[in-house]
Short mmCIF file of N, CA and C in Angstrom, two decimals:
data_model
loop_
_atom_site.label_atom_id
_atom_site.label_comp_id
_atom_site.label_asym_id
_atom_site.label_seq_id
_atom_site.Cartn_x
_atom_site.Cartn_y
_atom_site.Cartn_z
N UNK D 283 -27.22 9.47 -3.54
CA UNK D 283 -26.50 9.87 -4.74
C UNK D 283 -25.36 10.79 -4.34
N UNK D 284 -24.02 10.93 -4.87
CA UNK D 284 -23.16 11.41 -4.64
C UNK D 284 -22.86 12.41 -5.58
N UNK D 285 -23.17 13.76 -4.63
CA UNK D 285 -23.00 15.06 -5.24
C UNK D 285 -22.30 15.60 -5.92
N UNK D 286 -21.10 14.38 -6.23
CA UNK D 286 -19.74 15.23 -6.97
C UNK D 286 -20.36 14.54 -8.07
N UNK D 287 -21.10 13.66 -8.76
CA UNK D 287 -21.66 13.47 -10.11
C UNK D 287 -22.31 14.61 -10.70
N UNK D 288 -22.78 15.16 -9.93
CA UNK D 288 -23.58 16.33 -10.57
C UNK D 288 -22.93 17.43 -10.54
N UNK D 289 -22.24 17.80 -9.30
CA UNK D 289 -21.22 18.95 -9.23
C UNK D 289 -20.13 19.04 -10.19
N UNK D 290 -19.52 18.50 -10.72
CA UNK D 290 -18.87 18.27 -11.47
C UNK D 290 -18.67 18.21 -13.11
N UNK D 291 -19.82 18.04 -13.36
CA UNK D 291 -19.97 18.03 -15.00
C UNK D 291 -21.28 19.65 -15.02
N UNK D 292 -21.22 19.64 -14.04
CA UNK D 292 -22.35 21.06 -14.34
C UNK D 292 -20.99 22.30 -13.96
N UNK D 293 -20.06 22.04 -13.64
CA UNK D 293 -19.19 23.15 -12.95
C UNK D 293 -18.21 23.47 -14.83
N UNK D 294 -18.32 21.98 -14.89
CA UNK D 294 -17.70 21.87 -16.13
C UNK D 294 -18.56 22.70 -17.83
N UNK D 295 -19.32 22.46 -17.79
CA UNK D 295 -20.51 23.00 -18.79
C UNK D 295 -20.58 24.48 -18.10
N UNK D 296 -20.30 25.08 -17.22
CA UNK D 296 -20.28 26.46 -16.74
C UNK D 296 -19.28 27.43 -16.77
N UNK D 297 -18.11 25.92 -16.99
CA UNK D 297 -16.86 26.65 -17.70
C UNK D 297 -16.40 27.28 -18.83
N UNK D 298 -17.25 26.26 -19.83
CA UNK D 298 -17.60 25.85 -21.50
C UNK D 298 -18.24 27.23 -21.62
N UNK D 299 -19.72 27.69 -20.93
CA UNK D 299 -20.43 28.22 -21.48
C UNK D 299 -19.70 30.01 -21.16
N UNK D 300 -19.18 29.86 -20.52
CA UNK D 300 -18.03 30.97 -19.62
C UNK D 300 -16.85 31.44 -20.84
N UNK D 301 -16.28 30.24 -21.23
CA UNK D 301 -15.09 30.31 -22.25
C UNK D 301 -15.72 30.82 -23.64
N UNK D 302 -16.99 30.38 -24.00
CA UNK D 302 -17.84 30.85 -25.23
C UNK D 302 -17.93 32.59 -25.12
N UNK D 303 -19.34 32.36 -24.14
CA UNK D 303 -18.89 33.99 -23.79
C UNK D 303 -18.05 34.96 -23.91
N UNK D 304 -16.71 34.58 -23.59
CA UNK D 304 -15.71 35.59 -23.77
C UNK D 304 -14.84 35.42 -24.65
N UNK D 305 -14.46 34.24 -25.40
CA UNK D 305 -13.85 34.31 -26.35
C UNK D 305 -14.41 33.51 -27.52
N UNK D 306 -15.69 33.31 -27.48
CA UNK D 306 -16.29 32.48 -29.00
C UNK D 306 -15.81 30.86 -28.93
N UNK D 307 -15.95 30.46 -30.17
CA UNK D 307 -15.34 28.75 -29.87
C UNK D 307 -14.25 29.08 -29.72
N UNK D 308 -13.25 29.55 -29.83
CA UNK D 308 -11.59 29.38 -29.74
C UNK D 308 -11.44 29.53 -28.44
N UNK D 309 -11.90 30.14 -26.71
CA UNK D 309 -12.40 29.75 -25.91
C UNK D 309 -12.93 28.51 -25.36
N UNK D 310 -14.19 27.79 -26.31
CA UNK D 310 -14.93 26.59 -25.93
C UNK D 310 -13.41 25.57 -26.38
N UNK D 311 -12.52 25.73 -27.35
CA UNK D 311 -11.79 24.72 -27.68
C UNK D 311 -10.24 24.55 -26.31
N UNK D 312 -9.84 25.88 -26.81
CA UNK D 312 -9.14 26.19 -25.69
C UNK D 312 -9.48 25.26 -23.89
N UNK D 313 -10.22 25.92 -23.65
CA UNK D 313 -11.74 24.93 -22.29
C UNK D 313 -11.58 23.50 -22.90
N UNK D 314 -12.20 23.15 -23.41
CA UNK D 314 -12.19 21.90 -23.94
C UNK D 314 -11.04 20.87 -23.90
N UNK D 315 -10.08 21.56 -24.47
CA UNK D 315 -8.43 20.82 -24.59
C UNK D 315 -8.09 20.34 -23.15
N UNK D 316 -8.30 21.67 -21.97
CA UNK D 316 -7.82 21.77 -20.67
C UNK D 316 -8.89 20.24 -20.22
N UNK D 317 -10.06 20.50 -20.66
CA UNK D 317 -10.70 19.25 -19.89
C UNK D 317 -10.83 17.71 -20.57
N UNK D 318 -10.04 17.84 -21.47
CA UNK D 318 -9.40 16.49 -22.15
C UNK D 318 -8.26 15.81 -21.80
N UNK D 319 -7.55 16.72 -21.29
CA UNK D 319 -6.04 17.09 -21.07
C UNK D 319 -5.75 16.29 -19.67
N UNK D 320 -7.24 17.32 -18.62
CA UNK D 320 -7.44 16.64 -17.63
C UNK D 320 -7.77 15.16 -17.12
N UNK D 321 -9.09 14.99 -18.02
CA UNK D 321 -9.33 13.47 -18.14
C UNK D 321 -8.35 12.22 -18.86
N UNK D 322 -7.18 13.10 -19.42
CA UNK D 322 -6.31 11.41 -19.76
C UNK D 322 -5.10 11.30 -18.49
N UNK D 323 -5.49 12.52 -17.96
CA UNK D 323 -4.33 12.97 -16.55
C UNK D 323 -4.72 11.83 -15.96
N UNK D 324 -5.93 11.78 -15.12
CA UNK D 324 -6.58 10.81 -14.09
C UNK D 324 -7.30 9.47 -14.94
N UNK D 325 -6.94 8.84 -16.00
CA UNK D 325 -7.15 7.67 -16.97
C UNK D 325 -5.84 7.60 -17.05
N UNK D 326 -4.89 8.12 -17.43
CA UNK D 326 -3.56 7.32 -16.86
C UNK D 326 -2.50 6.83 -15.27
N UNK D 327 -3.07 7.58 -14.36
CA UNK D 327 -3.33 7.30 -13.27
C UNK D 327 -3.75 6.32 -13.00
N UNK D 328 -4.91 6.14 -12.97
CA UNK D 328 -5.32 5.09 -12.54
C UNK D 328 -4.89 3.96 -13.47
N UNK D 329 -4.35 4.01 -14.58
CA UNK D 329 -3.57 3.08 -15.13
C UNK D 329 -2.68 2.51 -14.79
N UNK D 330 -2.11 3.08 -14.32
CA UNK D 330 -0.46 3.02 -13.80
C UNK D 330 -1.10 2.65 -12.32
N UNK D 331 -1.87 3.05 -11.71
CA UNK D 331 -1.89 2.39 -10.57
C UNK D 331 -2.39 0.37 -10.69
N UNK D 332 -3.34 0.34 -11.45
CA UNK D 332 -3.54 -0.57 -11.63
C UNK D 332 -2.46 -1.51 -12.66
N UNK D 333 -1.94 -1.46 -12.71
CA UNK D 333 -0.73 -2.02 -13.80
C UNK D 333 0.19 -2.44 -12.61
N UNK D 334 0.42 -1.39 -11.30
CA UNK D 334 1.64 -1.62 -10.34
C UNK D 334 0.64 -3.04 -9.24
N UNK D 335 -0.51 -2.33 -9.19
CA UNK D 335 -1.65 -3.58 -8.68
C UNK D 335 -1.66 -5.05 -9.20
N UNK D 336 -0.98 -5.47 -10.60
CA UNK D 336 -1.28 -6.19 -11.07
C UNK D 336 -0.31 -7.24 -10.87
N UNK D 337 1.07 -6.65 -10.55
CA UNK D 337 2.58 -7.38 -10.24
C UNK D 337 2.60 -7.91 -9.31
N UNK D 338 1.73 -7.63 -8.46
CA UNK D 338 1.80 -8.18 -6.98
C UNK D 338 0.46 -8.96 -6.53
N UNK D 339 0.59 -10.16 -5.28
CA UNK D 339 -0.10 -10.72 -5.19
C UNK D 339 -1.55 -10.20 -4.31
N UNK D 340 -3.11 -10.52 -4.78
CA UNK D 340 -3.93 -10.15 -3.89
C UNK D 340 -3.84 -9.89 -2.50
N UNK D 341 -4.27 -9.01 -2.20
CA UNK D 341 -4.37 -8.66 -0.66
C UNK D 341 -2.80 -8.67 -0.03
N UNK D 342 -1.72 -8.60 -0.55
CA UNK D 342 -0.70 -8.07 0.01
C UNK D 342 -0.26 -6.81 0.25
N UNK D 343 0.36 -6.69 1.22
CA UNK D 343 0.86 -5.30 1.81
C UNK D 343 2.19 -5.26 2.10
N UNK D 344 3.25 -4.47 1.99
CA UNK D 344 4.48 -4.48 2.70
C UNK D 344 4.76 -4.35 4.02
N UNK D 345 4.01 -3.60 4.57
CA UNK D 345 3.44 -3.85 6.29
C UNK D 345 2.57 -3.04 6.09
N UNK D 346 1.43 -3.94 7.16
CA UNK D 346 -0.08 -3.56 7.47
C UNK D 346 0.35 -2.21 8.48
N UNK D 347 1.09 -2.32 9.25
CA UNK D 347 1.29 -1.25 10.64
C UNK D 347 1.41 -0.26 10.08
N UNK D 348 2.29 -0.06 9.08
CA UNK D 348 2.69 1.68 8.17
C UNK D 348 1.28 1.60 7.47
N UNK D 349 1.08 0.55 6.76
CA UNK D 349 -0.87 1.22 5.79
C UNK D 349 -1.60 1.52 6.94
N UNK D 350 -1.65 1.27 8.08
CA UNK D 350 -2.88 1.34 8.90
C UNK D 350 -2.42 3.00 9.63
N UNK D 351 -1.47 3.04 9.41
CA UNK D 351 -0.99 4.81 9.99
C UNK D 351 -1.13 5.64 8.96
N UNK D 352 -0.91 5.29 7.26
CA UNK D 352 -1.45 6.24 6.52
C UNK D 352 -2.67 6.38 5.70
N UNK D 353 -3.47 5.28 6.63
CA UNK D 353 -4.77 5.75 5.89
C UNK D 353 -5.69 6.86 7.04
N UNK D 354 -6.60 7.63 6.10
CA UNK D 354 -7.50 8.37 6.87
C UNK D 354 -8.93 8.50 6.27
N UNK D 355 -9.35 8.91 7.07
CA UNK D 355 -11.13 9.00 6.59
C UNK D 355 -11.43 9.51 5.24
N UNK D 356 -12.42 8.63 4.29
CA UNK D 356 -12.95 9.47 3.20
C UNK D 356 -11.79 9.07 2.00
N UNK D 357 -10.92 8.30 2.30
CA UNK D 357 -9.89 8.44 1.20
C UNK D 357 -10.54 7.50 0.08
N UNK D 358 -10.41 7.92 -0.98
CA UNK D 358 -10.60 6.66 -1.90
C UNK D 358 -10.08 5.54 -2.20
N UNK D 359 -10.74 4.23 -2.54
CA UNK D 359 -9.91 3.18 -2.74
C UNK D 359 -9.01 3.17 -3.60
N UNK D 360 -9.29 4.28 -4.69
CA UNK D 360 -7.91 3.70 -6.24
C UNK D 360 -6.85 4.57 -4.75
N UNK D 361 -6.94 5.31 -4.03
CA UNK D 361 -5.57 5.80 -3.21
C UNK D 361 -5.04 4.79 -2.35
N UNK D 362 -5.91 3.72 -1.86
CA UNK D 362 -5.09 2.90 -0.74
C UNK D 362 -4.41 1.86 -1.87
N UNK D 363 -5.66 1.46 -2.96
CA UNK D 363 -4.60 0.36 -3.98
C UNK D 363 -3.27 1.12 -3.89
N UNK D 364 -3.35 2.32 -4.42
CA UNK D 364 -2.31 3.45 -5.09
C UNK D 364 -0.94 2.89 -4.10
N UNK D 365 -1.15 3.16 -2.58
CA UNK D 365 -0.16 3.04 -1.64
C UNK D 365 -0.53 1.48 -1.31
N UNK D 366 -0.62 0.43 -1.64
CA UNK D 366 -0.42 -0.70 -1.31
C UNK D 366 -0.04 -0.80 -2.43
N UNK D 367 -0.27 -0.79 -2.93
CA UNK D 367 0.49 -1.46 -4.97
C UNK D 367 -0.11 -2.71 -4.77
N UNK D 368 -1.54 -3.11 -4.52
CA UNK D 368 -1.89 -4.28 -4.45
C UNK D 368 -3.33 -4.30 -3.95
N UNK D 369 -4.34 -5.30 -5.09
CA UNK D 369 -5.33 -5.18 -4.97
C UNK D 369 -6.17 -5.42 -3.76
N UNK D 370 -6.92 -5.07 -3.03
CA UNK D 370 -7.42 -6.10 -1.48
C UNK D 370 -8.35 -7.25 -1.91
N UNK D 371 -7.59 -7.91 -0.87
CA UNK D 371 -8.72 -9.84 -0.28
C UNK D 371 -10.37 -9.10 -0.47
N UNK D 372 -11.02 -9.32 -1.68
CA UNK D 372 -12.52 -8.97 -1.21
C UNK D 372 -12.99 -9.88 0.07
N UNK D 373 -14.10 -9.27 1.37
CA UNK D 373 -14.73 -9.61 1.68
C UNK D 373 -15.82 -9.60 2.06
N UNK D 374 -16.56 -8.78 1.05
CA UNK D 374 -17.87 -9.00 1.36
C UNK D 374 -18.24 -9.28 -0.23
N UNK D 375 -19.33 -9.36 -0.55
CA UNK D 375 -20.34 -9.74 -1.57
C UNK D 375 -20.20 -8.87 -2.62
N UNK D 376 -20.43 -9.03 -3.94
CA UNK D 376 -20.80 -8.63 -5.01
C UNK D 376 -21.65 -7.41 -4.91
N UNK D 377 -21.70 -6.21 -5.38
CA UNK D 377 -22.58 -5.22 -5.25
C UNK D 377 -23.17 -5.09 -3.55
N UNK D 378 -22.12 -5.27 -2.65
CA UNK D 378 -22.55 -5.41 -1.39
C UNK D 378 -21.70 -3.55 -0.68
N UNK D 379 -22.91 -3.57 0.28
CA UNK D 379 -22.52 -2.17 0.56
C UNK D 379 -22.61 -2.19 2.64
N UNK D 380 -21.44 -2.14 2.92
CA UNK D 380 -20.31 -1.78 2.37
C UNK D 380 -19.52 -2.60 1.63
N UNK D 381 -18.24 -2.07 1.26
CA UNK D 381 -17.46 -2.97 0.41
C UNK D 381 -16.00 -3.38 1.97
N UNK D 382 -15.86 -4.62 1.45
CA UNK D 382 -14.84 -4.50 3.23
C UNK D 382 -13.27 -5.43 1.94
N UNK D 383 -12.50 -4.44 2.39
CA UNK D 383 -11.12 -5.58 1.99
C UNK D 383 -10.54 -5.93 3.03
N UNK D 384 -9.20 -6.70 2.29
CA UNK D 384 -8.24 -6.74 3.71
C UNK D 384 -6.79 -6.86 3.14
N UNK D 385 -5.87 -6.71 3.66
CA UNK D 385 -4.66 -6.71 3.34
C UNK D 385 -3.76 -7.15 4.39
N UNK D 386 -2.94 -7.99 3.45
CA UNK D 386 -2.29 -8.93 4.87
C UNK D 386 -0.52 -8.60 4.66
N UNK D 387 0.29 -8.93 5.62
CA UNK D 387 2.11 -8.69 5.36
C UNK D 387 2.04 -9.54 5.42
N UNK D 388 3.41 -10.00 5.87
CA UNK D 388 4.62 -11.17 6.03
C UNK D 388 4.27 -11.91 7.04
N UNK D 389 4.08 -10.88 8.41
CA UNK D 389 4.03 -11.45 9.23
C UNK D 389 2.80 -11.95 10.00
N UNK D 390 1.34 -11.69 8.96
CA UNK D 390 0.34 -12.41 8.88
C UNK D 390 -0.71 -11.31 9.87
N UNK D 391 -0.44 -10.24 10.11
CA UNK D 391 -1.06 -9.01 10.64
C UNK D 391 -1.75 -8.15 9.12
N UNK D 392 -2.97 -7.67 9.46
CA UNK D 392 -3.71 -7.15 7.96
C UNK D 392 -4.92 -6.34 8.80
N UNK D 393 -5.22 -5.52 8.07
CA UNK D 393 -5.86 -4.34 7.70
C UNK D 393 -7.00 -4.50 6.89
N UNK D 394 -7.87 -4.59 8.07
CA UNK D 394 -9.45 -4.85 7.18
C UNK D 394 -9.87 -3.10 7.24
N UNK D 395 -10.24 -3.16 5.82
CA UNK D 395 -10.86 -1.65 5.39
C UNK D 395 -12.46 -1.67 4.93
N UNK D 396 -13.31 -1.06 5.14
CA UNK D 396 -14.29 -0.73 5.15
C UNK D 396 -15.07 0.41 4.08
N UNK D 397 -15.23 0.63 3.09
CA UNK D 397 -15.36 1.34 2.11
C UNK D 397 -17.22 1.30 1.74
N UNK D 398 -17.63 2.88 1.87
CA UNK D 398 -18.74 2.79 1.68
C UNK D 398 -19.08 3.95 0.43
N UNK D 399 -19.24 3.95 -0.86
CA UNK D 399 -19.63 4.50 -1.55
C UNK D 399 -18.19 4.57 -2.66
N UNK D 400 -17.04 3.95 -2.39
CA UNK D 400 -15.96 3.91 -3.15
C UNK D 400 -14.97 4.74 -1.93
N UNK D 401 -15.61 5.34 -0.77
CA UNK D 401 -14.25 6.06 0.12
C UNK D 401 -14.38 4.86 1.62
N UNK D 402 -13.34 5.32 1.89
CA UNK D 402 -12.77 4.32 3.24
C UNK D 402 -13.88 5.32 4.62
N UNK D 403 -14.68 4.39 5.23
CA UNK D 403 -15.35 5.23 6.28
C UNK D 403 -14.27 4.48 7.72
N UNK D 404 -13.81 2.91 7.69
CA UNK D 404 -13.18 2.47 9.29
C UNK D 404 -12.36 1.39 8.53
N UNK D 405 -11.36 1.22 9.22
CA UNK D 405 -10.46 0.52 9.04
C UNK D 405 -9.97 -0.26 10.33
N UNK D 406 -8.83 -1.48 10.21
CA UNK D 406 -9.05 -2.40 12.24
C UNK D 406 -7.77 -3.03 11.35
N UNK D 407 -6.37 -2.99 12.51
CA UNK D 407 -5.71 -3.08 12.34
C UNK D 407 -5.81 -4.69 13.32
N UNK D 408 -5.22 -5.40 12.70
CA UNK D 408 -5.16 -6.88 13.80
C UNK D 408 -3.65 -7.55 13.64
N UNK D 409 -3.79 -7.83 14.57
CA UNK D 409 -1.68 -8.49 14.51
C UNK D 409 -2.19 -9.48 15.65
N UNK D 410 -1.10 -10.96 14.65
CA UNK D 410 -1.23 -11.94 15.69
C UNK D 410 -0.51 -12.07 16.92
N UNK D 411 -1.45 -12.89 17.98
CA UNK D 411 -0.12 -12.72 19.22
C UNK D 411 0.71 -13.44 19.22
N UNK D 412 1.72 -12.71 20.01
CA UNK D 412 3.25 -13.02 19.86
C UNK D 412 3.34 -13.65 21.19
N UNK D 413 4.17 -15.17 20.92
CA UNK D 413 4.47 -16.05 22.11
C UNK D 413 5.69 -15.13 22.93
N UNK D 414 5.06 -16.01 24.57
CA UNK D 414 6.22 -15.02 25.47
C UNK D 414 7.84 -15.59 24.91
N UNK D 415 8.23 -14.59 25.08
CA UNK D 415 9.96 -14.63 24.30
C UNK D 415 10.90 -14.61 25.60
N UNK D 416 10.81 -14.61 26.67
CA UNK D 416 11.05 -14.95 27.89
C UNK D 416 11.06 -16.74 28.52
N UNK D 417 12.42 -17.39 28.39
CA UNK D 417 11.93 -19.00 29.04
C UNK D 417 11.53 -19.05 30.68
N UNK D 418 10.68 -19.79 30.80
CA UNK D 418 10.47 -19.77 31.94
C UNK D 418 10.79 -20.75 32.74
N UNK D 419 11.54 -20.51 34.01
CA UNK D 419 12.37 -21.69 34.58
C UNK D 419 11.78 -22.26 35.26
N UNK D 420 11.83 -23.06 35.46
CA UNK D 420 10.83 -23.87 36.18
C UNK D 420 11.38 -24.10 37.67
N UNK D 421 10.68 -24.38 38.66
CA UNK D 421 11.06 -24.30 40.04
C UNK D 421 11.69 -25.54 40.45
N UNK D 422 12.72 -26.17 40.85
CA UNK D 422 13.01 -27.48 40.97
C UNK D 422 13.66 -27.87 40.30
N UNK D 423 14.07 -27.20 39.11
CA UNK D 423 14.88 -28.24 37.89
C UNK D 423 16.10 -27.50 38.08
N UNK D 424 16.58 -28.64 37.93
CA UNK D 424 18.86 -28.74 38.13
C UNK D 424 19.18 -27.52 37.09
N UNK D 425 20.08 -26.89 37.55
CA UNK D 425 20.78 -25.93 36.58
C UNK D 425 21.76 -26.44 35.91
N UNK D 426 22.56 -26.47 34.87
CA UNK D 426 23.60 -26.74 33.93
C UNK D 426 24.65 -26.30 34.84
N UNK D 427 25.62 -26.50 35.88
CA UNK D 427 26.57 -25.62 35.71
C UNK D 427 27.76 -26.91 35.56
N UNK D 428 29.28 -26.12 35.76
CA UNK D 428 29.83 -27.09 35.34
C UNK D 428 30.81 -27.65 36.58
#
């Protein structure tokens, strides 16, 4: 179980009972507003992230090489959607733990991510290989000249 469920709404009710205390309900309302205020903060957020998620095609990335340099441990997934603007390739299972995406560019290099509890624990950057770009002359064969 993940401690910020409980940490969190008890920190909150300690605030409430804090704001009563010292200033009666006009306190608890005051408190209250701030933590309403807060919750449409991060419900429109994630709105807007998912709305920019929605324009673009699954599992795309603008380059995998820059996502794979700014992700780091523990981050949450609405943050990598956030910086991909694009939902990931599921690949693993339904209610499957871990959760693994992937995200692919242009040039067919992608970023399998690893997510265990809703945060990123490993991520594996893969890029295809690149043919030698060098011709190679062969020993014996006539040169062009003129």
């Amino acid at each position: 179980m993940n401690l910020r469920n409980i940490l969190i709404p008890l920190g909150l009710l300690v605030l409430l009972i804090g704001a009563y205390q010292s200033y009666g309900w006009l306190g608890v309302v005051a408190v209250g507003g701030g933590i309403v205020m807060w919750l449409l903060l991060h419900f429109t957020r994630l709105m807007t992230v998912m709305r920019r998620a929605s324009q673009r095609p699954i599992g795309y990335v603008g380059s995998a090489v820059m996502l794979n340099v700014k992700l780091k441990p523990r981050q949450p997934l609405v943050h990598v959607v956030a910086m991909t603007r694009s939902l990931g390739e599921r690949l693993s299972g339904d209610d499957e733990q871990p959760e693994i995406y992937r995200w692919t560019d242009g040039t067919q290099s992608h970023v399998t991510c690893e997510f265990v509890g809703g945060r990123l624990m490993k991520w594996a950057l893969q890029r295809p290989q690149q043919p030698e770009s060098g011709a190679e002359i062969e020993a014996g064969a006539p040169s062009a000249a003129p």
